Amino acid sequence: MSASVVWLSAILALPVVGGPLLSHRACRVFPALCRVVLAGAVGGFLLSFTMTLASLAHLRWNASALVFASLLLSAALRRALRGEAAGVEILPPTAGAETASGAFAAAAVAIAFVSTIAGAAASPDLLLFWGPKASAFAAARTIDTAFLAGPAAAWMHPYYPPLATSLYAFATLWAGSFPWTAAALTLPILLASLAAALPPLLRSAAGPGTAAAVSALVVSALALIATEADAAGNADALLWLYEILGLALLLGPRPTPRVALHLAGLLLAGAATTKVEALPFVLAVAFGSAAGQPIRSGRIRAFATLIAPTVLALGSWLVLGRLHHAFSGYGEYGNLLELRLDRTGLVLREVGKALGECAGGLPFLVPAAVVIFCLPRLRHLPLLAAGALALFLGTTYLLPVSDPSLWIEWSAARTLAPVAALLALSVADDRRRRRPKIAAAARSEAPDIAAPSRNEPGE
Amino acid sequence: MKRAALLPLAASALLVAAAALRLPRPYSLLSAETNPFRRTLSPFDGRLYALARAAAPSIPVGARVAVESGSGRAGDSIYCAMVARSLLPGRDVRAVPAAPGWKPEFLIRVGARGAARPPEARPIFRLAEGDVWKLAS
């Protein structure tokens, strides 16, 4: 147990890494706990990026040096917010619906914790490749491309992006061993982080009661899917955190404040370097968010800000794989020109079956029912992202493998989990909150609205 | 309370209740054994975890280890060997039947209670999850 505690304590380094950026005065729009979670998520991405860069430069990993280098990167990114005015803190929740929502979200996290401790939620993929890859990287003190290129890693999807394995390897360097239970416990920790950070972010898009209730729905749907589909310890929970928080930052008033764009860009890059299917999600969110900006120059700037960290981080990973002959892009996914369209019916049936076997399909049907009841007052950005993700995954299952049934049975509920969460997020809508307000006005007129900075263009 | 908040709140309550109903029985949580895979969907992960953790001190790094699923299906044995390779790093772990000429020093049999004793083998231990044998060299 002590090895697990030491391993998990490495998580504390992540908010420290993200601290310089999130301590900028413009980030004060977020309450303290939300800022800690955002700092941890940004810190995780920066640490993983630093580990990839160190591997590219043939530098052996050292835990302290990695933290120091990542801190420098975080401090450099802080300079991008130079001149940004102080934000007005989103006021804490009041009572009523928020208290009940907080209780449901806490219960969902507690259930995920108990299920993990009881040995009922850990992922086979943790045993098959996330854990072994992290252990190999920690032993080699680098992204071990020789291991990835070798026969031992043949079934370990060598091209899978590095964030989860790098962060696990960092914790293993820190603790000196890889405790499987600790890796599985990242599930409730990440769900708790999401439950803590999401309501304040959504309060810039919807009323405090709706924001809290939608957050509770997102967390309870993900917790149910994770425990039913055995997702503890693999990269899915990390992906959910990055995707949901990154998108939630972009649901506020338009034009989107610069600080929200910067943080969302880093979180989307975190998603893109966690799992392959995040790439279409990131592209959809970047296009959708940029298209929603009111002026042309703002659209170009928003798109560039949102996509640049992904291009750099994913690019460095793909270059590393290519240079060391470990993998070549996402080639294993096959050729899009060879899609087995004749299997569309089979794939749809198998996906339906797989989702139905996940708690009777409840975590997917319930958010879908909420969306139908809330029509037509829905946010378009989460729906666009959900559509892109579902289309990508559906297309992937049509690739020419011998029989996709078993693959779908293993993976569909987990990989489509963000779609359920995005459906829930689309309900977080309050048209009055889409109008930008300057900080002072926000405090006097609508105290719970996240105000964009004073020098935002278009104001 | 507004309908916009009430609907997702009720939906969340429903999902939390569904998740709570699916939790393992409370008394089963009191087990002192720490096995993060013992109730997962895979029939092999929890057993292999228990067997590999118990066997690790007896199987030296570099040893040749054969793994048999006990189900009689080659695909299951291959899966078990993949998992065992993660749990026993540094050992040469392969599925049974392995390539000709490769002679294992140890055999891990998952499940298969009451199965015949392998020829010229000495039991290292037998658990409810399976058994581990030292084979004649």
Coordinates of C-alpha atoms in Angstrom, one line a residue, chain B residues 12-134:
Chain B
S12 CA -27.6 12.1 -12.6
A13 CA -29.5 10.6 -9.6
L14 CA -30.7 7.8 -11.8
L15 CA -27.2 7.0 -13.0
V16 CA -25.7 7.1 -9.5
A17 CA -28.5 4.7 -8.3
A18 CA -27.7 2.3 -11.1
A19 CA -24.0 2.4 -10.3
A20 CA -24.6 1.9 -6.6
L21 CA -26.8 -1.2 -7.3
R22 CA -24.0 -2.7 -9.4
L23 CA -21.3 -2.4 -6.6
P24 CA -19.9 -5.6 -5.2
R25 CA -21.6 -6.8 -1.9
P26 CA -20.2 -4.8 1.0
Y27 CA -18.9 -7.8 2.9
S28 CA -16.7 -8.8 -0.1
L29 CA -14.9 -5.5 0.2
L30 CA -13.5 -6.5 3.5
S31 CA -11.0 -8.9 2.0
A32 CA -7.4 -8.2 3.0
E33 CA -6.2 -9.3 -0.4
T34 CA -5.3 -6.4 -2.7
N35 CA -6.0 -7.5 -6.2
P36 CA -7.2 -4.7 -8.5
F37 CA -8.4 -7.2 -11.1
R38 CA -10.2 -9.8 -9.1
R39 CA -13.7 -8.8 -10.2
T40 CA -13.1 -7.5 -13.7
L41 CA -14.9 -8.7 -16.8
S42 CA -11.9 -10.8 -18.0
P43 CA -11.9 -14.3 -16.5
F44 CA -8.1 -14.5 -16.4
D45 CA -6.8 -11.1 -15.2
G46 CA -7.6 -11.5 -11.5
R47 CA -6.4 -15.1 -11.3
L48 CA -3.2 -14.3 -13.2
Y49 CA -2.5 -11.3 -11.0
A50 CA -2.8 -13.5 -7.8
L51 CA -0.7 -16.3 -9.3
A52 CA 2.0 -14.0 -10.7
R53 CA 2.3 -12.0 -7.5
A54 CA 2.7 -15.2 -5.5
A55 CA 5.0 -16.8 -8.0
A56 CA 7.3 -13.8 -8.7
P57 CA 9.7 -14.5 -5.8
S58 CA 10.1 -18.1 -6.9
I59 CA 10.7 -17.5 -10.6
P60 CA 14.0 -15.8 -11.2
V61 CA 14.5 -13.1 -13.8
G62 CA 15.4 -14.7 -17.1
A63 CA 13.6 -17.9 -16.5
R64 CA 11.5 -19.5 -19.2
V65 CA 7.8 -19.6 -18.1
A66 CA 5.0 -21.4 -19.9
V67 CA 1.4 -20.3 -19.3
E68 CA -1.7 -22.4 -19.9
S69 CA -5.2 -20.9 -19.6
G70 CA -6.9 -24.1 -18.4
S71 CA -9.8 -23.5 -20.8
G72 CA -8.2 -25.7 -23.5
R73 CA -8.4 -22.8 -26.0
A74 CA -5.1 -21.7 -27.6
G75 CA -6.4 -18.1 -27.8
D76 CA -7.0 -17.9 -24.1
S77 CA -3.4 -19.3 -23.4
I78 CA -2.0 -16.6 -25.7
Y79 CA -3.9 -13.9 -23.8
C80 CA -2.8 -15.3 -20.5
A81 CA 0.8 -15.3 -21.7
M82 CA 0.6 -11.6 -22.7
V83 CA -0.8 -10.7 -19.3
A84 CA 1.7 -12.8 -17.4
R85 CA 4.6 -11.2 -19.4
S86 CA 3.4 -7.8 -17.9
L87 CA 3.2 -9.2 -14.4
L88 CA 6.5 -11.1 -14.5
P89 CA 8.9 -8.6 -16.2
G90 CA 12.2 -9.9 -17.3
R91 CA 11.0 -13.5 -17.7
D92 CA 10.6 -15.3 -21.0
V93 CA 6.9 -16.0 -20.9
R94 CA 5.2 -17.9 -23.7
A95 CA 1.8 -19.6 -24.2
V96 CA 1.3 -23.4 -24.2
P97 CA 1.9 -25.0 -26.7
A98 CA 5.1 -23.1 -27.4
A99 CA 7.4 -23.4 -30.3
P100 CA 9.2 -26.7 -30.6
G101 CA 12.7 -26.6 -29.0
W102 CA 11.7 -24.0 -26.4
K103 CA 11.9 -25.8 -23.1
P104 CA 10.1 -24.1 -20.2
E105 CA 11.5 -24.1 -16.6
F106 CA 8.2 -23.2 -15.0
L107 CA 4.5 -23.7 -15.8
I108 CA 1.7 -21.5 -14.7
R109 CA -1.8 -23.1 -15.0
V110 CA -4.7 -20.7 -14.6
G111 CA -7.8 -22.3 -13.2
A112 CA -7.9 -26.0 -14.2
R113 CA -8.4 -27.3 -10.6
G114 CA -7.9 -31.0 -10.4
A115 CA -6.0 -31.1 -13.7
A116 CA -3.3 -33.8 -14.1
R117 CA 0.1 -33.2 -12.6
P118 CA 2.5 -32.3 -15.4
P119 CA 5.2 -35.0 -15.9
E120 CA 8.3 -34.6 -13.8
A121 CA 7.1 -31.4 -12.2
R122 CA 7.3 -30.2 -8.7
P123 CA 4.5 -28.0 -7.4
I124 CA 5.6 -24.6 -6.1
F125 CA 2.1 -23.7 -4.9
R126 CA -1.5 -24.3 -5.6
L127 CA -4.1 -21.6 -5.2
A128 CA -7.8 -21.3 -5.9
E129 CA -6.8 -19.3 -9.0
G130 CA -4.5 -22.0 -10.4
D131 CA -1.1 -23.6 -9.8
V132 CA 2.6 -23.0 -10.5
W133 CA 5.0 -25.8 -11.2
K134 CA 8.8 -26.1 -11.5

